[in-house]
mmCIF file of C-alpha atoms and ligand atoms in Angstrom:
data_model
loop_
_atom_site.group_PDB
_atom_site.id
_atom_site.type_symbol
_atom_site.label_atom_id
_atom_site.label_comp_id
_atom_site.label_asym_id
_atom_site.label_seq_id
_atom_site.Cartn_x
_atom_site.Cartn_y
_atom_site.Cartn_z
ATOM 1 C CA MET H 3 -34.459 -0.070 -74.383
ATOM 2 C CA LYS H 4 -30.459 1.444 -74.069
ATOM 3 C CA SER H 5 -29.382 2.390 -70.357
ATOM 4 C CA SER H 6 -29.317 6.302 -71.445
ATOM 5 C CA ASP H 7 -33.342 5.869 -72.608
ATOM 6 C CA LEU H 8 -34.002 3.664 -69.261
ATOM 7 C CA PHE H 9 -32.093 6.607 -67.304
ATOM 8 C CA ALA H 10 -35.074 8.816 -68.756
ATOM 9 C CA ARG H 11 -37.777 7.133 -68.192
ATOM 10 C CA ALA H 12 -37.098 6.699 -64.338
ATOM 11 C CA LYS H 13 -36.216 10.253 -63.982
ATOM 12 C CA THR H 14 -40.188 10.267 -64.312
ATOM 13 C CA LEU H 15 -41.241 7.638 -61.945
ATOM 14 C CA MET H 16 -37.821 7.978 -59.127
ATOM 15 C CA PRO H 17 -36.807 11.183 -57.836
ATOM 16 C CA GLY H 18 -33.514 11.823 -59.456
ATOM 17 C CA GLY H 19 -33.995 8.730 -61.625
ATOM 18 C CA VAL H 20 -31.866 6.205 -59.034
ATOM 19 C CA SER H 21 -33.053 4.804 -55.407
ATOM 20 C CA SER H 22 -29.399 5.751 -53.616
ATOM 21 C CA PRO H 23 -27.304 8.438 -54.321
ATOM 22 C CA VAL H 24 -24.450 6.153 -55.518
ATOM 23 C CA ARG H 25 -25.849 5.000 -58.243
ATOM 24 C CA ALA H 26 -26.634 8.518 -59.591
ATOM 25 C CA ILE H 27 -23.905 7.669 -62.426
ATOM 26 C CA LYS H 28 -23.741 10.718 -64.644
ATOM 27 C CA PRO H 29 -25.147 10.853 -67.476
ATOM 28 C CA ASN H 30 -26.385 7.694 -66.582
ATOM 29 C CA PRO H 31 -25.891 4.358 -64.603
ATOM 30 C CA PHE H 32 -25.668 1.419 -66.562
ATOM 31 C CA TYR H 33 -28.649 -0.728 -66.331
ATOM 32 C CA VAL H 34 -27.859 -4.671 -65.595
ATOM 33 C CA GLU H 35 -29.716 -7.033 -67.517
ATOM 34 C CA ARG H 36 -28.019 -10.311 -66.045
ATOM 35 C CA ALA H 37 -25.095 -11.302 -63.897
ATOM 36 C CA ALA H 38 -23.177 -14.287 -63.976
ATOM 37 C CA GLY H 39 -19.634 -15.014 -61.827
ATOM 38 C CA SER H 40 -17.487 -11.755 -61.667
ATOM 39 C CA HIS H 41 -19.247 -10.538 -64.850
ATOM 40 C CA LEU H 42 -22.372 -8.244 -65.096
ATOM 41 C CA ALA H 43 -24.163 -8.088 -68.504
ATOM 42 C CA THR H 44 -25.879 -4.181 -69.529
ATOM 43 C CA VAL H 45 -28.788 -3.949 -71.222
ATOM 44 C CA ASP H 46 -26.420 -1.822 -73.980
ATOM 45 C CA GLY H 47 -24.738 -5.483 -74.727
ATOM 46 C CA ALA H 48 -21.303 -4.473 -72.210
ATOM 47 C CA ASP H 49 -19.779 -7.339 -70.623
ATOM 48 C CA LEU H 50 -18.609 -5.512 -67.833
ATOM 49 C CA ILE H 51 -16.240 -7.020 -64.804
ATOM 50 C CA ASP H 52 -17.655 -6.204 -61.879
ATOM 51 C CA CYS H 53 -15.331 -5.088 -59.040
ATOM 52 C CA CYS H 54 -18.026 -4.546 -56.554
ATOM 53 C CA LEU H 55 -20.301 -7.344 -55.803
ATOM 54 C CA GLY H 56 -22.822 -6.004 -54.160
ATOM 55 C CA TYR H 57 -20.703 -4.205 -51.848
ATOM 56 C CA GLY H 58 -19.027 -7.009 -50.834
ATOM 57 C CA PRO H 59 -22.026 -9.838 -49.688
ATOM 58 C CA LEU H 60 -21.106 -11.974 -52.609
ATOM 59 C CA ILE H 61 -18.279 -13.207 -52.208
ATOM 60 C CA LEU H 62 -18.808 -16.142 -54.240
ATOM 61 C CA GLY H 63 -19.853 -13.791 -56.992
ATOM 62 C CA HIS H 64 -22.982 -13.176 -58.763
ATOM 63 C CA ALA H 65 -25.440 -16.591 -59.182
ATOM 64 C CA HIS H 66 -23.687 -19.130 -57.803
ATOM 65 C CA PRO H 67 -25.034 -22.339 -58.279
ATOM 66 C CA VAL H 68 -24.720 -23.837 -54.699
ATOM 67 C CA VAL H 69 -26.398 -20.808 -53.728
ATOM 68 C CA ARG H 70 -28.665 -20.429 -56.328
ATOM 69 C CA GLU H 71 -30.142 -24.422 -54.992
ATOM 70 C CA ALA H 72 -29.814 -23.668 -51.735
ATOM 71 C CA ILE H 73 -31.839 -20.537 -52.595
ATOM 72 C CA GLU H 74 -34.251 -22.794 -54.754
ATOM 73 C CA ARG H 75 -34.698 -25.673 -51.974
ATOM 74 C CA GLN H 76 -36.023 -22.961 -49.587
ATOM 75 C CA LEU H 77 -38.500 -20.888 -52.134
ATOM 76 C CA GLU H 78 -40.348 -24.280 -52.416
ATOM 77 C CA LYS H 79 -40.703 -24.045 -48.375
ATOM 78 C CA GLY H 80 -42.581 -20.344 -49.004
ATOM 79 C CA TRP H 81 -40.343 -17.405 -47.672
ATOM 80 C CA LEU H 82 -41.908 -15.098 -45.503
ATOM 81 C CA TYR H 83 -43.902 -16.822 -42.179
ATOM 82 C CA GLY H 84 -44.229 -13.611 -39.778
ATOM 83 C CA THR H 85 -43.190 -16.402 -37.191
ATOM 84 C CA PRO H 86 -40.333 -17.754 -35.589
ATOM 85 C CA THR H 87 -38.398 -20.611 -38.076
ATOM 86 C CA PRO H 88 -35.779 -23.104 -36.611
ATOM 87 C CA LEU H 89 -33.109 -21.046 -39.994
ATOM 88 C CA GLU H 90 -32.830 -18.496 -37.385
ATOM 89 C CA LEU H 91 -31.927 -20.342 -34.560
ATOM 90 C CA ASP H 92 -29.164 -22.466 -37.375
ATOM 91 C CA LEU H 93 -27.703 -18.414 -38.634
ATOM 92 C CA ALA H 94 -27.843 -16.797 -34.525
ATOM 93 C CA GLY H 95 -25.116 -19.866 -34.142
ATOM 94 C CA MET H 96 -23.473 -19.417 -37.231
ATOM 95 C CA ILE H 97 -22.963 -15.996 -35.948
ATOM 96 C CA THR H 98 -22.067 -16.026 -32.667
ATOM 97 C CA ALA H 99 -20.020 -18.903 -33.421
ATOM 98 C CA ASP H 100 -17.529 -16.965 -35.886
ATOM 99 C CA HIS H 101 -17.898 -14.347 -33.271
ATOM 100 C CA PRO H 102 -16.309 -14.353 -29.387
ATOM 101 C CA ALA H 103 -17.722 -10.939 -28.787
ATOM 102 C CA VAL H 104 -20.825 -11.739 -30.272
ATOM 103 C CA ASP H 105 -23.115 -13.499 -27.367
ATOM 104 C CA MET H 106 -26.550 -12.989 -29.045
ATOM 105 C CA VAL H 107 -28.435 -11.488 -32.271
ATOM 106 C CA ARG H 108 -31.012 -9.571 -33.281
ATOM 107 C CA PHE H 109 -31.757 -9.655 -36.997
ATOM 108 C CA VAL H 110 -33.402 -6.181 -38.434
ATOM 109 C CA SER H 111 -33.546 -5.851 -42.182
ATOM 110 C CA SER H 112 -30.727 -3.852 -43.061
ATOM 111 C CA GLY H 113 -27.397 -2.485 -42.175
ATOM 112 C CA SER H 114 -28.999 1.434 -41.237
ATOM 113 C CA GLU H 115 -31.652 -0.186 -38.929
ATOM 114 C CA ALA H 116 -28.943 -2.417 -36.894
ATOM 115 C CA THR H 117 -27.357 0.819 -36.655
ATOM 116 C CA MET H 118 -30.349 2.266 -35.700
ATOM 117 C CA ALA H 119 -30.927 -0.304 -33.244
ATOM 118 C CA ALA H 120 -27.238 -0.026 -31.756
ATOM 119 C CA ILE H 121 -27.364 3.088 -30.602
ATOM 120 C CA ARG H 122 -30.991 3.384 -29.045
ATOM 121 C CA LEU H 123 -29.736 0.453 -26.987
ATOM 122 C CA ALA H 124 -26.513 2.050 -26.107
ATOM 123 C CA ARG H 125 -28.520 4.532 -25.032
ATOM 124 C CA GLY H 126 -30.715 2.847 -22.642
ATOM 125 C CA TYR H 127 -28.447 0.931 -22.027
ATOM 126 C CA THR H 128 -26.062 3.848 -20.727
ATOM 127 C CA GLY H 129 -28.646 6.375 -19.749
ATOM 128 C CA LYS H 130 -26.978 8.214 -21.613
ATOM 129 C CA GLN H 131 -27.621 10.731 -24.411
ATOM 130 C CA ASP H 132 -24.797 11.537 -26.948
ATOM 131 C CA ILE H 133 -22.522 9.724 -29.497
ATOM 132 C CA ILE H 134 -19.762 10.139 -31.389
ATOM 133 C CA LYS H 135 -19.084 8.761 -34.298
ATOM 134 C CA VAL H 136 -16.017 9.502 -36.660
ATOM 135 C CA GLU H 137 -16.112 12.092 -39.507
ATOM 136 C CA GLY H 138 -16.860 11.137 -42.598
ATOM 137 C CA GLY H 139 -18.144 7.598 -40.970
ATOM 138 C CA PHE H 140 -21.453 6.633 -42.672
ATOM 139 C CA HIS H 141 -23.890 4.614 -41.047
ATOM 140 C CA GLY H 142 -26.798 4.350 -42.827
ATOM 141 C CA ALA H 143 -29.728 6.622 -43.497
ATOM 142 C CA HIS H 144 -31.206 7.508 -40.393
ATOM 143 C CA ASP H 145 -30.906 10.589 -38.450
ATOM 144 C CA ALA H 146 -29.066 10.464 -35.428
ATOM 145 C CA VAL H 147 -26.418 9.387 -37.703
ATOM 146 C CA LEU H 148 -26.687 12.109 -40.832
ATOM 147 C CA VAL H 149 -23.931 14.138 -40.265
ATOM 148 C CA LYS H 150 -21.792 15.734 -42.259
ATOM 149 C CA ALA H 151 -17.709 15.636 -41.212
ATOM 150 C CA GLY H 152 -17.168 18.281 -38.945
ATOM 151 C CA SER H 153 -13.826 20.049 -38.209
ATOM 152 C CA GLY H 154 -12.696 18.729 -35.242
ATOM 153 C CA ALA H 155 -13.190 16.971 -31.953
ATOM 154 C CA THR H 156 -15.373 19.656 -30.366
ATOM 155 C CA THR H 157 -17.644 20.062 -33.413
ATOM 156 C CA LEU H 158 -21.301 19.827 -32.584
ATOM 157 C CA GLY H 159 -23.172 17.568 -35.260
ATOM 158 C CA VAL H 160 -24.969 20.168 -38.559
ATOM 159 C CA PRO H 161 -27.527 17.730 -40.271
ATOM 160 C CA ASP H 162 -27.182 16.256 -44.077
ATOM 161 C CA SER H 163 -30.204 16.954 -45.326
ATOM 162 C CA ALA H 164 -32.601 19.008 -44.764
ATOM 163 C CA GLY H 165 -35.495 17.509 -42.608
ATOM 164 C CA VAL H 166 -33.637 16.416 -39.741
ATOM 165 C CA LEU H 167 -34.164 17.767 -36.890
ATOM 166 C CA ALA H 168 -31.043 20.071 -34.859
ATOM 167 C CA ASP H 169 -32.340 18.980 -31.707
ATOM 168 C CA LEU H 170 -31.655 15.595 -32.661
ATOM 169 C CA VAL H 171 -27.967 15.362 -34.452
ATOM 170 C CA ALA H 172 -26.955 17.635 -31.436
ATOM 171 C CA HIS H 173 -26.124 14.969 -29.358
ATOM 172 C CA THR H 174 -24.034 13.295 -32.240
ATOM 173 C CA ARG H 175 -20.182 14.098 -31.916
ATOM 174 C CA GLN H 176 -17.545 13.494 -34.251
ATOM 175 C CA VAL H 177 -14.217 13.028 -34.064
ATOM 176 C CA PRO H 178 -11.098 12.417 -37.034
ATOM 177 C CA TYR H 179 -10.337 8.107 -37.282
ATOM 178 C CA ASN H 180 -7.122 7.501 -35.891
ATOM 179 C CA ASP H 181 -7.249 10.002 -33.625
ATOM 180 C CA PRO H 182 -7.327 8.332 -30.116
ATOM 181 C CA GLU H 183 -5.799 11.595 -28.698
ATOM 182 C CA ALA H 184 -9.285 13.654 -29.524
ATOM 183 C CA LEU H 185 -11.572 11.282 -28.711
ATOM 184 C CA GLU H 186 -9.574 10.987 -25.218
ATOM 185 C CA THR H 187 -10.123 14.311 -25.375
ATOM 186 C CA LEU H 188 -14.266 14.236 -26.142
ATOM 187 C CA LEU H 189 -14.220 12.259 -23.178
ATOM 188 C CA ALA H 190 -12.752 13.950 -21.382
ATOM 189 C CA ASN H 191 -15.426 17.374 -20.878
ATOM 190 C CA ASP H 192 -18.654 15.285 -22.784
ATOM 191 C CA ASP H 193 -21.313 12.212 -21.246
ATOM 192 C CA VAL H 194 -21.575 9.640 -24.279
ATOM 193 C CA ALA H 195 -23.137 6.655 -24.448
ATOM 194 C CA ALA H 196 -21.718 5.174 -27.765
ATOM 195 C CA PHE H 197 -18.477 5.040 -30.149
ATOM 196 C CA ILE H 198 -19.461 3.785 -33.014
ATOM 197 C CA LEU H 199 -16.573 3.413 -35.869
ATOM 198 C CA GLU H 200 -16.265 2.185 -38.829
ATOM 199 C CA PRO H 201 -13.024 0.047 -37.939
ATOM 200 C CA ILE H 202 -11.854 0.365 -41.023
ATOM 201 C CA MET H 203 -13.310 3.156 -42.997
ATOM 202 C CA GLY H 204 -14.660 2.544 -45.830
ATOM 203 C CA ASN H 205 -17.099 5.175 -47.139
ATOM 204 C CA ILE H 206 -14.304 7.485 -47.973
ATOM 205 C CA GLY H 207 -12.248 5.137 -49.386
ATOM 206 C CA PRO H 208 -10.135 2.512 -47.808
ATOM 207 C CA VAL H 209 -8.799 3.846 -44.572
ATOM 208 C CA LEU H 210 -7.058 1.503 -42.765
ATOM 209 C CA PRO H 211 -6.503 2.196 -38.868
ATOM 210 C CA ASP H 212 -2.768 3.005 -37.337
ATOM 211 C CA GLY H 213 -1.158 0.744 -34.970
ATOM 212 C CA ASP H 214 -3.205 0.438 -32.184
ATOM 213 C CA TYR H 215 -6.212 2.960 -32.950
ATOM 214 C CA LEU H 216 -8.280 0.630 -32.554
ATOM 215 C CA ALA H 217 -7.120 -0.697 -28.912
ATOM 216 C CA ASP H 218 -6.821 2.468 -28.181
ATOM 217 C CA VAL H 219 -10.069 3.109 -28.892
ATOM 218 C CA ARG H 220 -11.177 -0.093 -26.436
ATOM 219 C CA GLU H 221 -9.058 1.404 -23.595
ATOM 220 C CA ILE H 222 -10.135 4.280 -23.833
ATOM 221 C CA THR H 223 -14.282 3.545 -24.001
ATOM 222 C CA ALA H 224 -14.417 1.257 -21.651
ATOM 223 C CA ALA H 225 -12.295 3.558 -18.816
ATOM 224 C CA HIS H 226 -14.840 6.489 -20.092
ATOM 225 C CA ASP H 227 -18.056 3.811 -19.431
ATOM 226 C CA VAL H 228 -18.864 4.296 -23.238
ATOM 227 C CA LEU H 229 -20.050 1.434 -25.092
ATOM 228 C CA LEU H 230 -18.062 0.458 -28.775
ATOM 229 C CA ILE H 231 -20.044 -0.218 -31.692
ATOM 230 C CA LEU H 232 -17.757 -1.203 -34.106
ATOM 231 C CA ASP H 233 -20.226 -0.869 -37.753
ATOM 232 C CA GLU H 234 -19.494 -4.070 -39.506
ATOM 233 C CA VAL H 235 -21.913 -3.709 -42.511
ATOM 234 C CA ILE H 236 -18.652 -3.395 -44.641
ATOM 235 C CA THR H 237 -15.957 -5.705 -43.181
ATOM 236 C CA GLY H 238 -18.013 -8.107 -41.694
ATOM 237 C CA TYR H 239 -17.573 -11.690 -43.384
ATOM 238 C CA ARG H 240 -14.706 -9.537 -45.755
ATOM 239 C CA VAL H 241 -11.503 -9.328 -44.072
ATOM 240 C CA GLY H 242 -12.272 -12.457 -42.859
ATOM 241 C CA ILE H 243 -15.037 -15.261 -41.211
ATOM 242 C CA GLY H 244 -14.439 -12.953 -37.239
ATOM 243 C CA GLY H 245 -14.580 -9.509 -38.912
ATOM 244 C CA ALA H 246 -12.782 -7.124 -38.459
ATOM 245 C CA GLU H 247 -13.479 -7.898 -34.701
ATOM 246 C CA VAL H 248 -11.291 -11.614 -35.109
ATOM 247 C CA PHE H 249 -8.551 -9.864 -37.329
ATOM 248 C CA TYR H 250 -7.757 -7.124 -35.422
ATOM 249 C CA GLY H 251 -8.605 -8.474 -31.974
ATOM 250 C CA VAL H 252 -10.503 -6.006 -30.615
ATOM 251 C CA LYS H 253 -14.392 -6.554 -28.728
ATOM 252 C CA PRO H 254 -17.176 -4.856 -29.339
ATOM 253 C CA ASP H 255 -19.616 -4.350 -26.797
ATOM 254 C CA LEU H 256 -22.237 -4.122 -29.890
ATOM 255 C CA ALA H 257 -21.361 -4.523 -33.226
ATOM 256 C CA THR H 258 -23.611 -4.033 -36.438
ATOM 257 C CA PHE H 259 -23.673 -6.408 -39.405
ATOM 258 C CA GLY H 260 -25.803 -5.702 -42.392
ATOM 259 C CA LYS H 261 -25.648 -7.227 -46.860
ATOM 260 C CA ILE H 262 -23.597 -9.428 -45.765
ATOM 261 C CA ILE H 263 -25.831 -11.770 -43.326
ATOM 262 C CA GLY H 264 -28.206 -12.611 -46.538
ATOM 263 C CA GLY H 265 -25.731 -12.871 -48.458
ATOM 264 C CA GLY H 266 -26.914 -10.635 -51.167
ATOM 265 C CA LEU H 267 -30.507 -11.290 -50.373
HETATM 266 C C1 PLP A 314 -20.160 1.291 -42.496
HETATM 267 C C2 PLP A 314 -21.528 0.585 -43.175
HETATM 268 N N1 PLP A 314 -22.768 0.986 -41.867
HETATM 269 C C3 PLP A 314 -24.242 1.236 -42.445
HETATM 270 C C4 PLP A 314 -24.718 0.586 -43.562
HETATM 271 C C5 PLP A 314 -26.006 0.997 -43.947
HETATM 272 O O1 PLP A 314 -26.507 0.017 -44.282
HETATM 273 P P1 PLP A 314 -27.972 -0.365 -44.894
HETATM 274 O O2 PLP A 314 -27.735 0.180 -46.697
HETATM 275 O O3 PLP A 314 -28.109 -2.004 -44.928
HETATM 276 O O4 PLP A 314 -29.167 0.483 -44.763
HETATM 277 C C6 PLP A 314 -23.784 0.959 -45.322
HETATM 278 C C7 PLP A 314 -24.195 1.358 -45.810
HETATM 279 O O5 PLP A 314 -23.069 0.727 -47.214
HETATM 280 C C8 PLP A 314 -22.360 0.862 -44.758
HETATM 281 O O6 PLP A 314 -21.675 1.277 -45.447
#
């Protein structure tokens, strides 16, 4: 079946025909049959160079033999125990070794859960309610961060989606990226638990931090007893083994990782 036929069927089975808005390519997404190395083979017979690689976690390309053999070895031993396993200690040890700012690790299943847990932890620890995010920053599909980009430092959160309570996102404030003054101004007037940001903006196209922006952000948040959450779902293990934390030398209070930790699984 061709991609256009598959998409016609998908629309009868899944709202909009896809499971994520980023896949809603017009007139229809291309459907992939298999992948190897840097190439994707579509059901339409096209051979495409994959510049996306699962949004980054497939650093070694698709179906790299070393990774595949490791997965196959583990499959022999089962894949869901519902109890602790020694392997999780090895993985946690690797993550803490790679990141000087990371003392301990909590495993979750997605980047969205990681940012949700980090925000909850920050609120619980500080006893404060508000969080700040960057306009245009994306941190997953949970209510507190599903807020449209606003137009200034004092903009109150406006829900991005039906079903998200206005009362809830009123606790999500926003500042522009690369604007330490806006952060300083907002913190001078507000009682904030945490500032969450992508160290390199990824979801509006890559935008790098200007000059000392990340160092300024660290200094300003520390001065106001606000926790700094670096969302490394996109930058982690991509800009370097220690992510943006090591690359830019910024020490967050909490860091969130996503699909890279499972290598795409
Ligand atoms: C910076 C950032 N944070 C969080 C998420 C959410 O991760 P997930 O899709 O695994 O829930 C994403 C997803 O792309 C992301 O880019």
